[in-house]
Short mmCIF file of C-alpha atoms in Angstrom, two decimals:
data_model
loop_
_atom_site.label_atom_id
_atom_site.label_comp_id
_atom_site.label_asym_id
_atom_site.label_seq_id
_atom_site.Cartn_x
_atom_site.Cartn_y
_atom_site.Cartn_z
CA UNK N 10 -28.10 56.52 37.72
CA UNK N 11 -26.93 54.20 35.58
CA UNK N 12 -22.93 53.85 37.14
CA UNK N 13 -20.64 54.30 33.93
CA UNK N 14 -23.11 55.96 31.40
CA UNK N 15 -20.65 57.56 29.54
CA UNK N 16 -20.23 54.11 27.69
CA UNK N 17 -22.16 52.03 25.94
CA UNK N 18 -24.28 49.20 28.03
CA UNK N 19 -22.36 46.24 26.40
CA UNK N 20 -19.23 48.01 27.61
CA UNK N 21 -19.85 49.23 30.91
CA UNK N 22 -19.06 46.00 32.46
CA UNK N 23 -15.76 46.35 31.69
CA UNK N 24 -15.27 49.58 32.70
CA UNK N 25 -15.49 47.93 36.71
CA UNK N 26 -12.73 45.22 35.65
CA UNK N 27 -9.53 45.86 37.19
CA UNK N 28 -6.79 47.87 35.90
CA UNK N 29 -4.71 44.87 34.41
CA UNK N 30 -7.95 43.65 33.05
CA UNK N 31 -8.61 47.06 31.34
CA UNK N 32 -5.57 47.50 29.68
CA UNK N 33 -5.09 44.07 28.72
CA UNK N 34 -8.58 44.25 26.98
CA UNK N 35 -7.57 48.02 25.55
CA UNK N 36 -4.67 46.12 24.21
CA UNK N 37 -6.80 43.28 22.72
CA UNK N 38 -6.69 42.71 19.05
CA UNK N 39 -10.63 43.58 17.94
CA UNK N 40 -12.41 44.68 14.28
CA UNK N 41 -13.67 47.98 15.41
CA UNK N 42 -15.92 49.71 12.13
CA UNK N 43 -14.74 52.35 10.54
CA UNK N 44 -17.01 53.91 7.32
CA UNK N 45 -14.49 52.97 4.49
CA UNK N 46 -13.56 49.75 6.05
CA UNK N 47 -17.53 49.15 5.50
CA UNK N 48 -16.89 50.60 2.04
CA UNK N 49 -14.33 48.11 1.37
CA UNK N 50 -16.35 44.98 2.40
CA UNK N 51 -19.56 46.12 0.74
CA UNK N 52 -17.10 46.28 -1.85
CA UNK N 53 -15.64 42.63 -1.48
CA UNK N 54 -19.12 41.13 -1.40
CA UNK N 55 -20.35 42.59 -4.77
CA UNK N 56 -17.72 40.55 -6.32
CA UNK N 57 -20.36 37.69 -5.77
CA UNK N 58 -20.60 37.13 -9.57
CA UNK N 59 -21.54 34.12 -11.18
CA UNK N 60 -19.10 32.71 -13.38
CA UNK N 61 -18.48 34.31 -16.55
CA UNK N 62 -15.21 35.16 -19.05
CA UNK N 63 -14.09 38.07 -17.43
CA UNK N 64 -14.17 38.02 -13.40
CA UNK N 65 -14.71 41.63 -11.97
CA UNK N 66 -10.55 41.79 -10.29
CA UNK N 67 -10.23 44.52 -7.36
CA UNK N 68 -7.26 46.08 -5.91
CA UNK N 69 -7.40 47.53 -2.90
CA UNK N 70 -5.29 49.75 -1.58
CA UNK N 71 -3.47 52.39 0.33
CA UNK N 72 -0.81 53.45 3.21
CA UNK N 73 0.61 51.06 5.08
CA UNK N 74 -1.78 51.24 8.37
CA UNK N 75 -4.89 52.22 6.85
CA UNK N 76 -6.55 48.69 7.90
CA UNK N 77 -5.97 46.52 4.47
CA UNK N 78 -5.22 43.52 5.95
CA UNK N 79 -7.88 43.90 8.54
CA UNK N 80 -10.94 44.62 6.32
CA UNK N 81 -9.62 41.21 4.31
CA UNK N 82 -10.04 38.84 7.27
CA UNK N 83 -12.80 40.48 8.28
CA UNK N 84 -14.09 39.12 5.43
CA UNK N 85 -12.54 35.66 5.82
CA UNK N 86 -13.85 34.66 9.32
CA UNK N 87 -17.41 36.48 6.94
CA UNK N 88 -16.97 33.96 4.76
CA UNK N 89 -14.82 30.98 6.63
CA UNK N 90 -14.04 27.80 5.41
CA UNK N 91 -16.29 24.78 6.49
CA UNK N 92 -15.96 20.59 6.64
CA UNK N 93 -18.47 18.50 6.10
CA UNK N 94 -18.08 15.09 7.51
CA UNK N 95 -19.89 13.13 5.90
CA UNK N 96 -18.65 13.65 2.52
CA UNK N 97 -15.44 14.74 3.71
CA UNK N 98 -15.12 17.31 1.73
CA UNK N 99 -13.71 21.69 2.80
CA UNK N 100 -15.63 24.18 1.30
CA UNK N 101 -13.65 27.62 1.35
CA UNK N 102 -15.51 29.94 -0.68
CA UNK N 103 -12.70 33.05 -0.01
CA UNK N 104 -8.92 31.56 -0.25
CA UNK N 105 -6.52 34.51 1.34
CA UNK N 106 -2.45 34.65 0.75
CA UNK N 107 0.22 36.74 1.18
CA UNK N 108 2.51 37.83 -1.78
CA UNK N 109 5.89 35.08 -0.94
CA UNK N 110 8.65 37.62 -0.71
CA UNK N 111 10.42 36.89 -3.39
CA UNK N 112 7.79 36.74 -6.86
CA UNK N 113 8.64 33.23 -8.16
CA UNK N 114 6.02 31.25 -9.76
CA UNK N 115 6.72 28.23 -7.66
CA UNK N 116 6.86 30.16 -4.65
CA UNK N 117 2.57 31.78 -5.61
CA UNK N 118 1.81 28.76 -5.79
CA UNK N 119 3.27 26.88 -2.74
CA UNK N 120 1.77 30.51 -0.52
CA UNK N 121 -1.88 29.64 -2.42
CA UNK N 122 -1.63 25.89 -1.32
CA UNK N 123 -0.24 27.10 2.13
CA UNK N 124 -3.63 29.40 2.28
CA UNK N 125 -5.09 26.24 1.02
CA UNK N 126 -4.10 24.30 4.23
CA UNK N 127 -2.79 21.82 1.95
CA UNK N 128 1.60 22.98 1.21
CA UNK N 129 2.99 21.56 -0.75
CA UNK N 130 6.67 19.49 -1.42
CA UNK N 131 9.24 22.38 -1.80
CA UNK N 132 11.45 20.42 -4.50
CA UNK N 133 7.75 19.86 -6.69
CA UNK N 134 8.41 21.94 -10.44
CA UNK N 135 6.04 24.67 -11.44
CA UNK N 136 3.90 23.44 -13.42
CA UNK N 137 2.79 20.82 -11.59
CA UNK N 138 1.92 22.64 -8.03
CA UNK N 139 0.13 24.75 -10.47
CA UNK N 140 -1.83 21.47 -11.12
CA UNK N 141 -2.62 20.53 -7.88
CA UNK N 142 -3.53 23.97 -7.03
CA UNK N 143 -6.26 24.27 -9.92
CA UNK N 144 -7.15 21.00 -8.91
CA UNK N 145 -7.22 21.52 -5.41
CA UNK N 146 -9.39 25.04 -5.75
CA UNK N 147 -12.34 23.87 -7.90
CA UNK N 148 -12.89 20.92 -5.83
CA UNK N 149 -13.16 23.15 -2.14
CA UNK N 150 -15.74 25.52 -4.28
CA UNK N 151 -13.19 28.75 -4.84
CA UNK N 152 -15.16 31.63 -5.28
CA UNK N 153 -12.50 34.88 -4.67
CA UNK N 154 -8.67 34.71 -4.63
CA UNK N 155 -7.23 37.19 -2.71
CA UNK N 156 -3.74 38.38 -3.01
CA UNK N 157 -2.25 40.74 0.43
CA UNK N 158 0.77 42.66 -0.21
CA UNK N 159 1.29 42.81 -3.70
CA UNK N 160 3.65 45.97 -3.93
CA UNK N 161 6.10 43.01 -2.56
CA UNK N 162 6.22 41.92 -6.27
CA UNK N 163 8.62 44.91 -7.28
CA UNK N 164 11.29 42.69 -5.29
CA UNK N 165 11.82 41.11 -8.05
CA UNK N 166 12.99 41.35 -11.77
CA UNK N 167 11.56 42.84 -14.35
CA UNK N 168 11.14 39.28 -15.65
CA UNK N 169 9.87 37.74 -12.12
CA UNK N 170 7.21 40.40 -12.78
CA UNK N 171 5.78 39.73 -15.95
CA UNK N 172 5.16 36.16 -14.67
CA UNK N 173 3.82 37.10 -11.71
CA UNK N 174 1.50 39.24 -13.07
CA UNK N 175 0.97 36.32 -16.31
CA UNK N 176 0.41 33.58 -13.27
CA UNK N 177 -2.49 35.83 -11.46
CA UNK N 178 -3.77 36.52 -15.02
CA UNK N 179 -3.80 33.48 -16.04
CA UNK N 180 -5.64 32.21 -12.80
CA UNK N 181 -8.78 34.31 -12.97
CA UNK N 182 -9.46 33.10 -16.71
CA UNK N 183 -8.69 29.29 -15.51
CA UNK N 184 -11.11 29.37 -12.23
CA UNK N 185 -13.44 31.90 -13.48
CA UNK N 186 -13.20 33.60 -9.97
CA UNK N 187 -12.66 37.67 -9.13
CA UNK N 188 -9.33 38.20 -7.96
CA UNK N 189 -8.46 41.03 -5.54
CA UNK N 190 -5.60 42.47 -4.90
CA UNK N 191 -4.03 44.50 -1.80
CA UNK N 192 -1.32 46.52 -1.58
CA UNK N 193 0.46 50.08 -0.76
CA UNK N 194 -0.07 52.49 -4.24
CA UNK N 195 3.09 50.14 -6.00
CA UNK N 196 0.69 48.24 -6.56
CA UNK N 197 -1.81 50.33 -7.64
CA UNK N 198 1.64 51.41 -10.46
CA UNK N 199 2.52 47.80 -10.57
CA UNK N 200 -0.33 46.67 -11.87
CA UNK N 201 -0.60 49.35 -14.59
CA UNK N 202 2.69 48.50 -16.23
CA UNK N 203 0.00 45.29 -17.72
CA UNK N 204 -2.98 47.28 -19.87
CA UNK N 205 -4.40 44.05 -20.11
CA UNK N 206 -5.03 43.28 -16.16
CA UNK N 207 -5.09 46.62 -15.26
CA UNK N 208 -8.06 46.91 -17.36
CA UNK N 209 -9.98 44.39 -15.02
CA UNK N 210 -9.27 46.43 -11.96
CA UNK N 211 -11.44 48.68 -10.22
CA UNK N 212 -9.66 50.05 -7.31
CA UNK N 213 -10.81 51.78 -3.85
CA UNK N 214 -8.77 54.04 -2.40
CA UNK N 215 -8.24 53.54 1.27
CA UNK N 216 -7.51 57.49 2.38
CA UNK N 217 -5.83 58.76 5.13
CA UNK N 218 -8.09 60.40 8.14
CA UNK N 219 -8.63 64.06 8.00
CA UNK N 220 -10.25 66.85 9.37
CA UNK N 221 -13.69 66.17 9.56
CA UNK N 222 -16.85 64.15 10.77
CA UNK N 223 -16.14 60.93 9.76
CA UNK N 224 -13.25 61.45 12.58
CA UNK N 225 -15.20 62.86 14.94
CA UNK N 226 -17.58 60.03 14.68
CA UNK N 227 -14.48 58.20 15.02
CA UNK N 228 -13.07 59.35 18.11
CA UNK N 229 -17.26 59.61 19.41
CA UNK N 230 -16.93 55.87 19.33
CA UNK N 231 -14.05 55.59 21.26
CA UNK N 232 -15.25 57.09 23.63
CA UNK N 233 -18.01 55.54 24.34
CA UNK N 234 -16.17 51.69 24.77
CA UNK N 235 -13.24 52.47 25.68
CA UNK N 236 -13.30 51.18 29.91
CA UNK N 237 -12.43 54.12 31.41
CA UNK N 238 -14.38 55.45 34.30
CA UNK N 239 -15.14 59.58 34.04
CA UNK N 240 -15.96 60.75 30.21
CA UNK N 241 -13.19 61.52 27.96
CA UNK N 242 -12.90 64.38 25.77
CA UNK N 243 -12.40 62.89 22.55
CA UNK N 244 -15.59 64.95 20.80
CA UNK N 245 -13.38 68.38 20.75
CA UNK N 246 -11.88 70.01 18.22
CA UNK N 247 -8.70 70.37 19.73
CA UNK N 248 -8.27 66.57 20.74
CA UNK N 249 -8.97 65.91 16.63
CA UNK N 250 -6.34 68.30 15.52
CA UNK N 251 -3.38 66.87 18.60
CA UNK N 252 -4.65 63.20 17.39
CA UNK N 253 -4.37 64.74 13.28
CA UNK N 254 -0.92 65.67 14.62
CA UNK N 255 0.95 63.15 15.83
CA UNK N 256 -0.88 59.84 13.64
CA UNK N 257 -1.21 61.90 10.18
CA UNK N 258 -4.39 60.08 9.42
CA UNK N 259 -2.71 56.72 9.04
CA UNK N 260 -5.75 54.59 10.81
CA UNK N 261 -3.45 52.11 12.35
CA UNK N 262 -1.74 54.76 14.47
CA UNK N 263 -4.82 56.29 15.28
CA UNK N 264 -5.30 53.45 17.22
CA UNK N 265 -2.10 52.78 18.63
CA UNK N 266 -2.41 56.94 20.47
CA UNK N 267 -5.42 55.80 21.29
CA UNK N 268 -4.45 52.40 22.91
CA UNK N 269 -1.85 54.48 24.53
CA UNK N 270 -3.45 57.33 26.43
CA UNK N 271 -6.60 54.94 27.58
CA UNK N 272 -3.56 52.58 29.24
CA UNK N 273 -2.17 55.92 30.65
CA UNK N 274 -5.19 57.31 31.79
CA UNK N 275 -6.35 53.98 34.07
CA UNK N 276 -2.41 54.06 35.29
CA UNK N 277 -2.56 57.66 36.89
CA UNK N 278 -5.86 57.50 37.80
CA UNK N 279 -7.38 60.41 36.00
CA UNK N 280 -9.51 57.33 34.31
CA UNK N 281 -10.30 59.78 31.26
CA UNK N 282 -8.48 61.36 27.87
CA UNK N 283 -8.11 65.16 27.49
CA UNK N 284 -6.34 67.29 25.52
CA UNK N 285 -3.43 66.89 28.03
CA UNK N 286 -2.56 63.20 27.50
CA UNK N 287 -1.63 63.97 24.17
CA UNK N 288 1.14 66.74 25.17
CA UNK N 289 2.78 63.81 27.82
CA UNK N 290 6.16 64.17 27.33
CA UNK N 291 6.98 60.11 26.86
CA UNK N 292 4.33 59.72 24.49
CA UNK N 293 4.63 56.53 23.15
CA UNK N 294 4.45 57.42 18.58
CA UNK N 295 5.41 54.92 15.54
CA UNK N 296 8.57 56.17 14.50
CA UNK N 297 7.48 57.12 11.13
CA UNK N 298 4.74 59.06 13.06
CA UNK N 299 7.96 60.68 15.69
CA UNK N 300 10.34 61.46 12.83
CA UNK N 301 7.61 63.38 10.93
CA UNK N 302 5.95 65.40 14.47
CA UNK N 303 9.71 66.00 15.04
CA UNK N 304 10.76 67.82 11.53
CA UNK N 305 7.53 69.87 11.50
CA UNK N 306 8.40 71.18 15.14
CA UNK N 307 11.66 72.23 13.87
CA UNK N 308 10.35 73.94 10.58
CA UNK N 309 8.13 75.46 12.68
CA UNK N 310 11.16 76.51 15.10
CA UNK N 311 13.21 77.32 12.19
CA UNK N 312 10.39 79.75 10.49
CA UNK N 313 9.68 81.50 13.28
#
């Protein structure tokens, strides 16, 4: 009989490691594909269009912690930049920048240059940085531009917001590449303020988890890879309800919660996750989830 048969073969060797090594493995950053993340990646792949006058644009939006940035980073790894030693030319099919703290035109072009590994002089005027960006993106063969955390544009004045929207419209028109924006629901509201730009965008919403088959599949998948030496009860309906109660269906909270209970299972010697694993008094939760969970608990007691 295979030892640790409850785990997938590729992960069985992890269960044989020492406690500290297994905890470190659990806490390591890794890509775990969910159904929604897979759909988001497929939608990004579908944006591969030849240059045309109105290139397709995509808004990837959802609550904080739903995996927008993770999906973008996975897409970047799948379309990584390459360097040709013979010609000395770097090709970068996808450029992903983060929205600057304020939607100032010069800062936008500065962040774009940083994303391409070519930071420009901070003293340069916006029009000069714009020219450098256009030239560099053409020479590097950029075929898609991604702007993450786009809801940060709302920190600026109304005038700054209009300038920013004009900047991204200009880049999409001038370079004739698909534009992808990612952010919270506020990003969707911000783009809708520009009817011409909003007309170009399709929207992909990363929804919170609910108590359905998709969540059951996620937890079952985790049960097959977490390096615990005994089978866990993650397929139980009671655990699904408890996980949703503690995380409100936010992806990053679910993974953080599972890391916490799996680590405790190793350090306590129980070596498995049960319904009782989620009832600890010292269970570590994200601050927002803790507050909302406490409010619900209080409301339940008052209603009795």
